[in-house]
Coordinates of C-alpha atoms in Angstrom, one line a residue:
M1 CA 15.2 25.2 37.2
A2 CA 18.3 23.6 36.3
D3 CA 16.9 20.2 36.7
L4 CA 14.1 21.2 34.4
F5 CA 16.4 22.4 31.6
R6 CA 18.6 19.0 31.9
S7 CA 15.5 17.0 31.6
V8 CA 14.1 18.9 28.5
C9 CA 17.6 18.6 26.9
C10 CA 17.8 14.7 27.7
V11 CA 14.4 14.1 26.2
G12 CA 15.3 16.1 22.8
F13 CA 18.6 14.1 22.7
V14 CA 16.7 10.7 22.8
F15 CA 14.4 11.9 20.1
V16 CA 17.2 12.8 17.7
V17 CA 18.9 9.6 18.4
G18 CA 15.9 7.6 18.0
I19 CA 15.3 9.5 14.3
A20 CA 18.8 8.7 13.5
A21 CA 18.6 5.2 14.3
A22 CA 15.4 4.8 12.5
A23 CA 17.0 6.4 9.3
A24 CA 20.1 4.3 9.4
Q25 CA 17.9 0.9 9.8
E26 CA 18.8 -1.2 6.7
P27 CA 15.8 -2.8 4.7
R28 CA 14.8 -6.4 5.4
E29 CA 16.8 -8.6 3.0
A30 CA 14.9 -10.9 0.5
P31 CA 14.8 -14.7 1.2
P32 CA 17.4 -16.7 -0.8
L33 CA 16.5 -18.4 -4.0
P34 CA 15.8 -22.1 -3.9
L35 CA 17.8 -24.4 -5.6
G36 CA 16.7 -26.6 -8.9
P37 CA 13.3 -26.2 -10.5
M38 CA 10.8 -24.5 -8.6
T39 CA 7.2 -25.7 -7.8
L40 CA 4.3 -23.4 -7.4
E41 CA 4.5 -23.3 -3.6
Q42 CA 8.0 -22.2 -3.9
V43 CA 7.3 -19.6 -6.5
L44 CA 4.3 -18.2 -4.3
Q45 CA 6.5 -18.0 -1.2
L46 CA 9.3 -15.9 -3.0
A47 CA 6.7 -13.6 -4.7
E48 CA 5.2 -12.6 -1.3
A49 CA 8.3 -12.3 0.0
R50 CA 9.5 -10.0 -2.6
S51 CA 6.2 -8.0 -3.6
E52 CA 6.3 -4.4 -3.6
A53 CA 2.4 -4.3 -3.9
I54 CA 2.3 -6.0 -0.5
A55 CA 5.1 -4.0 1.1
I56 CA 2.7 -1.0 -0.1
A57 CA -0.4 -2.3 1.3
R58 CA 1.3 -3.0 4.8
A59 CA 2.7 0.7 5.0
G60 CA -0.9 1.8 4.4
V61 CA -2.0 -0.1 7.6
Q62 CA 0.8 1.4 9.5
R63 CA -0.1 4.7 8.4
A64 CA -3.8 3.9 9.2
E65 CA -2.7 2.9 12.6
G66 CA -0.8 6.0 13.1
E67 CA -3.9 8.1 12.1
Q68 CA -6.2 6.1 14.6
V69 CA -3.6 7.0 17.6
R70 CA -3.7 10.4 16.4
A71 CA -7.4 10.5 16.3
R72 CA -7.7 8.8 19.6
S73 CA -5.0 11.4 21.2
G74 CA -7.5 14.3 21.6
L75 CA -9.2 11.9 24.3
F76 CA -6.4 12.1 26.5
P77 CA -4.6 14.9 28.6
Q78 CA -2.1 16.9 26.7
L79 CA 1.1 18.2 28.6
S80 CA 4.0 20.0 27.0
V81 CA 7.1 21.6 28.1
S82 CA 8.8 24.3 26.3
G83 CA 11.7 26.7 26.8
S84 CA 12.7 29.9 25.2
Y85 CA 15.4 32.7 25.4
D86 CA 15.0 36.5 24.1
R87 CA 17.5 39.0 23.8
A88 CA 16.3 42.4 23.5
L89 CA 18.4 44.7 20.8
A90 CA 16.3 47.8 21.4
S91 CA 13.3 48.8 23.9
E92 CA 11.1 51.7 24.7
F93 CA 11.7 51.1 28.3
S94 CA 15.8 51.4 28.0
N95 CA 15.8 54.5 29.9
V96 CA 13.1 54.0 32.7
F97 CA 15.5 51.9 34.9
G98 CA 18.2 54.4 35.3
S99 CA 19.3 58.0 34.9
G100 CA 19.4 58.2 31.2
S101 CA 21.3 61.2 29.7
G102 CA 20.7 63.5 32.6
P103 CA 23.5 65.3 34.4
S104 CA 26.0 63.6 36.8
C105 CA 25.8 64.6 40.5
P106 CA 26.2 63.3 43.8
P107 CA 23.3 61.0 44.8
F108 CA 20.6 62.3 47.0
A109 CA 21.5 62.4 50.7
L110 CA 18.9 63.8 53.3
S111 CA 20.2 64.3 56.9
P112 CA 17.2 64.3 59.6
A113 CA 19.4 66.1 61.9
A114 CA 20.0 69.2 59.4
P115 CA 18.3 72.3 59.6
L116 CA 15.1 72.7 57.5
D117 CA 16.4 75.2 55.1
A118 CA 19.5 72.6 54.5
R119 CA 17.1 69.6 53.9
V120 CA 15.0 71.7 51.5
G121 CA 17.8 72.8 49.5
E122 CA 19.1 69.3 49.4
I123 CA 16.0 68.0 48.0
E124 CA 15.8 70.9 45.3
R125 CA 19.5 70.3 44.2
A126 CA 18.7 66.6 44.0
I127 CA 15.8 67.2 41.8
D128 CA 17.4 69.7 39.5
C129 CA 20.5 67.3 38.8
G130 CA 18.2 64.2 38.7
A131 CA 19.6 62.3 41.6
I132 CA 15.9 61.7 42.2
G133 CA 12.9 61.3 40.2
S134 CA 14.5 59.8 37.2
S135 CA 12.5 56.4 37.4
I136 CA 8.7 56.5 37.4
F137 CA 8.8 53.2 39.7
G138 CA 11.6 54.8 41.8
G139 CA 14.6 53.1 43.3
G140 CA 16.7 53.8 40.2
D141 CA 18.8 50.9 38.8
D142 CA 17.6 48.4 41.4
V143 CA 14.3 47.8 39.8
D144 CA 14.0 44.4 38.8
L145 CA 10.6 44.7 36.4
P146 CA 10.5 42.9 33.1
F147 CA 10.3 46.2 30.9
G148 CA 13.2 46.6 28.6
R149 CA 15.4 44.0 30.1
E150 CA 18.1 42.7 27.7
N151 CA 17.8 38.8 28.6
T152 CA 14.7 36.9 29.2
W153 CA 14.4 33.3 30.0
R154 CA 11.1 31.4 30.1
A155 CA 10.5 27.8 30.9
N156 CA 6.8 26.6 30.5
I157 CA 4.6 23.6 31.4
V158 CA 1.1 23.9 29.5
F159 CA -1.7 21.4 30.3
S160 CA -5.0 20.9 28.4
Q161 CA -7.9 18.4 28.7
S162 CA -11.0 18.2 26.5
V163 CA -14.0 17.9 28.5
Y164 CA -16.9 17.9 26.0
S165 CA -16.1 17.9 22.2
G166 CA -19.8 17.4 20.9
G167 CA -18.9 14.1 19.6
R168 CA -16.2 15.4 17.4
L169 CA -13.5 13.3 19.0
G170 CA -15.5 10.1 19.0
A171 CA -16.5 10.5 15.4
Q172 CA -12.8 10.8 14.6
S173 CA -11.8 8.0 16.2
D174 CA -14.6 5.9 14.4
I175 CA -13.2 7.3 10.9
A176 CA -9.7 6.4 11.8
A177 CA -10.8 2.7 12.6
A178 CA -12.8 2.5 9.5
A179 CA -9.9 3.5 7.7
R180 CA -7.6 1.0 9.5
E181 CA -10.1 -1.8 8.8
G182 CA -10.1 -0.7 5.0
A183 CA -6.4 -0.8 5.1
E184 CA -6.0 -4.2 6.5
L185 CA -8.6 -5.4 3.9
G186 CA -6.4 -3.8 1.6
V187 CA -3.6 -6.1 2.4
N188 CA -5.6 -9.1 2.0
G189 CA -6.8 -7.9 -1.5
A190 CA -3.2 -7.3 -2.7
R191 CA -2.0 -10.5 -1.5
A192 CA -4.8 -12.4 -3.2
Q193 CA -4.1 -10.3 -6.3
L194 CA -0.5 -11.1 -6.3
L195 CA -0.8 -14.8 -5.8
F196 CA -3.4 -14.9 -8.4
D197 CA -1.2 -13.1 -10.9
V198 CA 1.9 -15.2 -10.0
T199 CA 0.1 -18.4 -10.4
Q200 CA -1.3 -17.2 -13.7
A201 CA 2.0 -16.4 -15.0
F202 CA 3.6 -19.6 -13.7
Y203 CA 1.0 -21.8 -15.6
D204 CA 1.5 -19.5 -18.6
A205 CA 5.1 -20.1 -18.6
A206 CA 4.7 -23.9 -17.9
L207 CA 2.3 -24.0 -21.0
S208 CA 4.7 -22.1 -23.3
E209 CA 7.4 -24.7 -22.4
R210 CA 5.0 -27.3 -23.0
L211 CA 4.1 -25.9 -26.4
V212 CA 8.0 -25.6 -27.3
Q213 CA 8.2 -29.2 -26.5
I214 CA 5.2 -30.1 -28.7
A215 CA 6.6 -28.0 -31.5
E216 CA 10.1 -29.5 -31.2
A217 CA 8.7 -33.1 -31.0
T218 CA 6.6 -32.1 -34.4
L219 CA 9.8 -31.1 -36.1
G220 CA 11.6 -34.1 -35.1
Q221 CA 8.7 -36.3 -36.8
A222 CA 8.7 -34.0 -40.0
E223 CA 12.5 -34.5 -40.1
A224 CA 12.1 -38.3 -39.5
T225 CA 9.8 -38.3 -42.3
V226 CA 12.4 -36.5 -44.7
R227 CA 15.0 -39.0 -44.0
Q228 CA 12.5 -41.7 -44.7
A229 CA 11.3 -40.2 -47.9
Q230 CA 15.3 -39.4 -49.0
A231 CA 16.0 -43.1 -48.6
Q232 CA 12.8 -44.3 -50.6
F233 CA 13.6 -42.0 -53.2
E234 CA 17.3 -42.9 -53.4
A235 CA 15.9 -46.7 -53.7
G236 CA 13.5 -45.5 -56.3
A237 CA 10.4 -46.3 -54.3
Q238 CA 9.1 -42.8 -54.0
P239 CA 8.9 -40.1 -56.5
E240 CA 10.6 -36.8 -56.1
F241 CA 7.6 -34.9 -55.4
E242 CA 7.0 -36.7 -52.0
L243 CA 10.3 -35.8 -51.2
L244 CA 9.6 -32.3 -51.7
R245 CA 6.7 -32.3 -49.9
A246 CA 8.4 -33.7 -46.7
Q247 CA 11.0 -31.3 -47.1
V248 CA 8.3 -28.3 -47.1
S249 CA 6.3 -29.7 -44.3
R250 CA 9.6 -29.8 -42.2
D251 CA 10.6 -26.3 -43.0
N252 CA 7.1 -25.0 -42.3
Q253 CA 7.5 -26.4 -38.9
R254 CA 10.7 -24.5 -38.1
P255 CA 9.1 -21.1 -37.9
A256 CA 6.5 -22.5 -35.4
V257 CA 9.5 -23.8 -33.1
I258 CA 11.0 -20.1 -33.3
R259 CA 7.7 -18.7 -32.4
Q260 CA 6.9 -20.8 -29.6
G261 CA 10.5 -20.3 -28.2
A262 CA 9.9 -16.4 -28.3
L263 CA 6.6 -16.7 -26.5
R264 CA 8.0 -18.8 -23.8
D265 CA 10.8 -16.4 -23.3
V266 CA 8.5 -13.5 -22.9
A267 CA 6.3 -15.7 -20.4
M268 CA 9.4 -16.2 -18.5
L269 CA 10.5 -12.7 -18.3
R270 CA 6.9 -12.0 -17.3
L271 CA 7.0 -14.3 -14.2
K272 CA 10.6 -13.3 -13.4
Q273 CA 9.3 -9.7 -13.3
L274 CA 6.6 -10.9 -10.7
L275 CA 9.3 -12.3 -8.4
D276 CA 11.9 -9.7 -8.8
L277 CA 14.2 -11.8 -10.5
P278 CA 17.0 -10.6 -13.1
E279 CA 16.6 -11.5 -16.7
T280 CA 19.6 -13.5 -16.8
Y281 CA 18.3 -16.0 -14.0
A282 CA 17.9 -19.5 -15.3
L283 CA 14.4 -20.1 -14.2
M284 CA 13.0 -23.8 -14.4
L285 CA 9.5 -24.6 -13.3
V286 CA 7.8 -27.7 -12.1
A287 CA 4.3 -27.9 -13.4
P288 CA 3.2 -30.8 -15.2
L289 CA 0.3 -30.2 -17.7
E290 CA 0.1 -33.9 -18.9
G291 CA -1.7 -36.8 -17.5
A292 CA -3.9 -36.3 -14.4
V293 CA -4.0 -32.7 -13.3
P294 CA -4.6 -32.4 -9.5
P295 CA -5.4 -29.2 -7.8
P296 CA -2.4 -26.8 -7.0
P297 CA -1.3 -27.8 -3.7
P298 CA -1.4 -24.2 -2.3
F299 CA -5.3 -24.2 -3.0
A300 CA -6.1 -27.9 -2.3
A301 CA -7.7 -27.3 1.1
R302 CA -9.9 -24.2 -0.2
L303 CA -10.9 -26.2 -3.2
A304 CA -11.8 -29.0 -1.1
E305 CA -14.0 -26.5 1.2
V306 CA -15.8 -25.1 -1.7
E307 CA -16.7 -28.4 -3.3
A308 CA -18.1 -29.5 0.2
A309 CA -20.2 -26.4 0.6
G310 CA -21.3 -26.5 -2.7
S311 CA -20.8 -22.7 -3.6
A312 CA -17.6 -20.4 -4.7
V313 CA -18.0 -17.8 -1.7
D314 CA -20.3 -16.2 0.6
I315 CA -20.7 -12.9 -1.1
S316 CA -21.1 -11.1 2.3
A317 CA -17.5 -12.2 2.9
R318 CA -15.9 -11.1 0.0
N319 CA -13.2 -8.9 0.9
V320 CA -14.2 -6.1 -1.8
V321 CA -17.8 -6.0 -0.3
R322 CA -16.2 -5.5 3.4
E323 CA -13.8 -2.7 2.1
V324 CA -17.0 -0.9 0.7
A325 CA -18.9 -1.7 4.1
S326 CA -15.8 0.0 6.0
A327 CA -16.2 2.7 3.6
V328 CA -19.8 3.1 4.5
R329 CA -19.2 3.1 8.2
L330 CA -16.3 5.8 7.5
R331 CA -19.1 8.0 5.6
E332 CA -21.3 7.5 8.7
A333 CA -18.7 8.6 11.3
S334 CA -18.0 11.6 9.0
L335 CA -21.5 12.7 9.0
R336 CA -21.6 12.6 12.9
S337 CA -18.3 14.5 12.9
A338 CA -19.8 17.4 10.6
R339 CA -22.9 17.3 12.7
A340 CA -20.8 17.6 16.0
E341 CA -19.1 21.0 14.7
R342 CA -22.5 22.7 15.3
R343 CA -22.2 21.8 19.2
P344 CA -19.9 23.7 21.7
S345 CA -16.6 22.3 22.9
V346 CA -15.3 22.7 26.4
S347 CA -11.7 22.5 27.6
V348 CA -9.6 23.4 30.4
N349 CA -6.1 24.5 30.6
S350 CA -3.2 25.4 32.6
T351 CA 0.1 26.9 32.3
Y352 CA 2.9 26.9 34.8
S353 CA 6.1 29.0 33.9
H354 CA 9.1 30.3 35.3
V355 CA 10.5 33.4 33.8
A356 CA 14.0 34.9 34.7
Y357 CA 15.5 38.5 33.4
P358 CA 19.0 38.4 34.3
Q359 CA 21.6 41.2 33.9
D360 CA 24.0 38.7 32.4
L361 CA 23.5 36.2 29.7
F362 CA 22.5 33.1 31.8
P363 CA 20.2 33.3 34.9
A364 CA 21.3 32.7 38.2
G365 CA 18.4 31.3 40.0
D366 CA 16.3 34.2 40.1
F367 CA 13.3 33.1 38.4
R368 CA 9.9 34.1 38.9
T369 CA 6.8 32.2 38.8
N370 CA 3.5 32.3 36.8
W371 CA 0.5 29.7 37.1
T372 CA -2.8 30.1 35.6
I373 CA -5.6 27.8 35.2
G374 CA -8.7 28.5 33.1
A375 CA -11.5 27.0 30.7
T376 CA -12.1 27.5 27.2
V377 CA -15.7 27.2 25.5
D378 CA -15.8 27.4 22.0
L379 CA -19.7 27.7 19.9
P380 CA -19.7 28.6 16.4
I381 CA -22.6 31.1 16.0
L382 CA -22.3 32.4 12.4
T383 CA -20.2 30.6 9.9
G384 CA -21.3 31.7 6.7
G385 CA -23.0 28.4 5.8
R386 CA -19.7 26.3 6.2
L387 CA -20.9 23.9 8.7
R388 CA -24.3 23.4 6.7
G389 CA -22.5 22.7 3.4
A390 CA -19.9 20.3 5.4
E391 CA -22.9 18.5 6.5
M392 CA -24.5 18.3 3.0
V393 CA -21.4 17.1 1.6
A394 CA -21.0 14.3 4.3
R395 CA -24.7 13.2 3.8
A396 CA -24.3 13.0 0.0
E397 CA -21.1 10.8 0.3
L398 CA -22.7 8.6 3.0
E399 CA -25.6 8.2 0.4
E400 CA -23.4 7.5 -2.5
S401 CA -21.3 4.9 -0.5
R402 CA -24.5 3.0 0.4
L403 CA -25.4 2.8 -3.3
Q404 CA -22.0 1.8 -4.0
L405 CA -22.1 -1.2 -1.6
Q406 CA -25.4 -2.3 -3.1
Q407 CA -23.6 -2.1 -6.7
V408 CA -20.6 -4.1 -5.5
R409 CA -22.5 -6.8 -3.8
E410 CA -24.3 -7.5 -7.3
L411 CA -21.1 -7.2 -9.1
A412 CA -19.5 -9.6 -6.7
Q413 CA -22.6 -12.2 -7.1
L414 CA -22.0 -11.9 -10.9
D415 CA -18.2 -12.3 -10.3
A416 CA -18.6 -15.8 -8.2
S417 CA -21.1 -16.8 -10.9
S418 CA -18.6 -16.3 -13.7
A419 CA -15.6 -17.7 -12.0
A420 CA -17.9 -20.9 -11.1
A421 CA -18.9 -21.0 -14.9
A422 CA -15.2 -20.8 -15.9
L423 CA -14.4 -23.6 -13.7
A424 CA -16.7 -25.9 -15.0
A425 CA -15.7 -25.0 -18.6
A426 CA -12.1 -25.5 -18.0
R427 CA -12.8 -28.9 -16.1
A428 CA -14.9 -29.9 -19.2
A429 CA -12.7 -28.9 -21.8
L430 CA -9.7 -31.1 -19.9
E431 CA -11.9 -34.0 -19.7
A432 CA -13.0 -33.7 -23.5
S433 CA -9.2 -33.6 -24.8
T434 CA -8.4 -36.4 -22.5
G435 CA -9.1 -39.3 -25.0
T436 CA -8.4 -37.0 -28.2
V437 CA -4.5 -37.2 -27.7
D438 CA -4.3 -40.9 -27.4
Q439 CA -6.6 -41.1 -30.4
A440 CA -4.4 -38.7 -32.2
A441 CA -1.5 -40.5 -31.4
R442 CA -2.8 -43.8 -32.5
A443 CA -3.8 -42.3 -35.9
Y444 CA -0.3 -40.8 -36.3
Q445 CA 1.1 -44.3 -35.7
I446 CA -1.2 -46.1 -38.0
A447 CA -0.6 -43.2 -40.8
E448 CA 3.2 -43.7 -40.3
V449 CA 3.1 -47.2 -40.9
R450 CA 1.0 -46.8 -43.8
Y451 CA 3.3 -44.2 -45.3
R452 CA 6.0 -46.9 -44.7
G453 CA 4.4 -49.4 -46.4
G454 CA 3.6 -47.5 -49.3
V455 CA -0.1 -47.4 -48.9
S456 CA -0.6 -43.8 -48.0
T457 CA 0.6 -40.4 -49.2
Q458 CA 2.8 -37.9 -47.5
L459 CA -0.5 -35.6 -47.3
E460 CA -2.1 -38.0 -44.9
L461 CA 1.0 -38.4 -42.8
S462 CA 1.1 -34.6 -42.2
D463 CA -2.5 -34.3 -41.7
A464 CA -2.0 -37.0 -38.9
R465 CA 1.0 -35.3 -37.6
L466 CA -0.7 -31.7 -37.5
Q467 CA -3.9 -33.2 -35.7
L468 CA -1.5 -34.8 -33.0
Q469 CA 0.2 -31.5 -32.5
Q470 CA -3.2 -29.7 -32.2
A471 CA -4.7 -32.3 -29.8
E472 CA -1.5 -32.1 -27.5
A473 CA -1.7 -28.2 -27.7
N474 CA -5.3 -28.2 -26.6
R475 CA -4.9 -30.5 -23.9
A476 CA -2.0 -28.3 -22.3
Q477 CA -4.2 -25.2 -22.8
A478 CA -7.0 -27.1 -21.2
A479 CA -4.8 -28.1 -18.1
R480 CA -3.5 -24.5 -17.8
D481 CA -6.8 -23.1 -18.0
L482 CA -8.3 -25.4 -15.5
Q483 CA -5.3 -25.0 -12.8
V484 CA -5.8 -21.0 -13.2
A485 CA -9.5 -21.4 -12.7
R486 CA -8.9 -23.4 -9.5
A487 CA -6.7 -20.8 -8.0
R488 CA -9.2 -18.1 -9.0
I489 CA -12.0 -20.1 -7.0
A490 CA -9.7 -20.7 -4.1
L491 CA -8.5 -17.0 -4.0
L492 CA -12.2 -15.6 -4.8
P493 CA -12.9 -14.5 -1.2
D494 CA -10.1 -11.9 -1.2
L495 CA -9.8 -11.3 -5.0
P496 CA -10.9 -7.8 -6.3
L497 CA -13.7 -7.7 -8.7
G498 CA -12.7 -8.7 -12.6
A499 CA -9.7 -11.0 -11.9
T500 CA -9.8 -13.0 -14.9
F501 CA -7.7 -15.7 -16.8
G502 CA -5.6 -12.9 -18.6
V503 CA -4.1 -13.1 -22.1
G504 CA -4.0 -16.4 -23.6
A505 CA -6.8 -18.2 -21.8
Q506 CA -9.5 -19.6 -23.9
A507 CA -12.1 -19.4 -21.2
A508 CA -11.4 -15.8 -20.0
T509 CA -14.5 -13.7 -18.8
P510 CA -15.1 -10.0 -19.3
P511 CA -13.6 -8.3 -16.1
V512 CA -16.1 -6.8 -13.5
Q513 CA -15.1 -3.8 -12.2
A514 CA -16.0 -2.2 -8.7
P515 CA -17.3 1.4 -8.2
A516 CA -14.6 3.8 -7.0
V517 CA -15.1 5.3 -3.4
Q518 CA -13.8 9.0 -3.3
P519 CA -11.3 10.0 -0.6
Q520 CA -12.7 11.7 2.7
P521 CA -12.4 15.4 2.2
G522 CA -10.3 17.0 5.0
A523 CA -8.9 13.6 6.2
P524 CA -5.9 13.0 3.9
G525 CA -4.6 9.4 4.4
L526 CA -7.7 8.0 5.9
M527 CA -9.4 6.4 2.9
R528 CA -6.2 5.8 0.9
A529 CA -5.6 2.3 1.9
G530 CA -9.3 1.3 1.9
S531 CA -10.4 2.4 -1.4
T532 CA -11.9 -0.1 -3.6
T533 CA -10.6 1.1 -6.8
R534 CA -8.4 -1.3 -8.6
Q535 CA -7.0 -1.5 -12.2
G536 CA -7.5 -4.8 -13.8
S537 CA -5.2 -7.4 -13.6
R538 CA -2.1 -7.3 -15.5
P539 CA -1.6 -9.5 -18.4
G540 CA 0.1 -12.8 -17.6
G541 CA 2.0 -13.4 -20.6
G542 CA -0.2 -16.3 -21.6
I543 CA 0.3 -18.1 -24.8
Q544 CA -2.3 -17.8 -28.0

């Protein structure tokens, strides 16, 4: 028994040390920030490594794995070891083992060689003074029975094995497996949503930077016009009216530069938030929105596959559809579990115990052995309708999840069609704006030459400048919309329903929300990671 106690103590020590080591483990450090301007690939890698949403989803997978291990544990033998110590402070059997408070007298001593009268007298004397008959068990203080002992030590080994559960254990394993699948799909959805949000914020910031450059260039053109008008006015070639108009046009452009700068700062802050960067970090981006706009490198391979296949995505392969399908399987397993509650369950068990009742505090090897083996049969007879109600609830939830699956498939088809239409519209808008910038730039050059030659007015020059600014802004906006639409198409298999262009996009489509899947009653944590409920994508801080 000493070896058994030492083993139990060693196991407990190892367990405590393991918990302390896990608690002392430091969190994983984030990767270092890249030097210089960041490309989209670098931004996405940094966001994924620093994302709390992905870390939460992965923790959900770990929780689901633990639930699955716990559900499967009922199929295997159960063995436990326990030890206990009891100290009796008062007992109803305290006077059973000794003379108690009776009179003190010499112990009973009967000599077989004494005469009959002497032997009878000795018996009567011992009975009268309490030398014999004080214990109902006989033997006086030498009796070693458990009743009323001050110290009791127990060491138990308990074994149990389920023989037949009526399908409960199998259904619970299926529930845990479906919950784990839903949690893993949740990680895919969280990652795709993060990549889409970061891509959208990245191009929103790039667009805002481009609009600031356009506004500053327009302000520079206006200042050059003011200087020219000032020189012509001083030379007597232009009236004061033309100079005043040039100055007003320049001054009206300054608030536009300030406004676009503020919008750029907001867009940068939004991107820094997604990247978990401090507000004071000098973030610079490499995202050309001029000239040819090739597909974003992180999504180029997927876009090529989509163009080769001729369709955006297979609806049955959508992550959100697979999530709801896993929820349907979970409901089916829940219904089987509810039905299994009506069937009997059989298990065998055995208990092996060592018990000691020492006179002193610690036992000295005087252990007694108890060993039992038995079987348990549990069959519900009257439950007041509890089992029938649980089965009705499980059946209704299964029917609800099946209808939700059909609804999600329809919404996924609508979402895929919407994404394809948005991509086509963005591509057409970019193509339409490609020649407009060149034409507007040529028109401004002609207007500037005409103004210098004195054959046109300040109004004509300002109108040409405004058209050039608008054409450049429209092209930058179209390039941004095309890149975001490409990212949406590439990420569409894993994106939740309703992922749109966000605030500031010209071709944004209305969000499509997936129906919510309620968690499983009585099984906390199983459906949390597999739920298809999702809030709409956060605004990307785009530019109006």
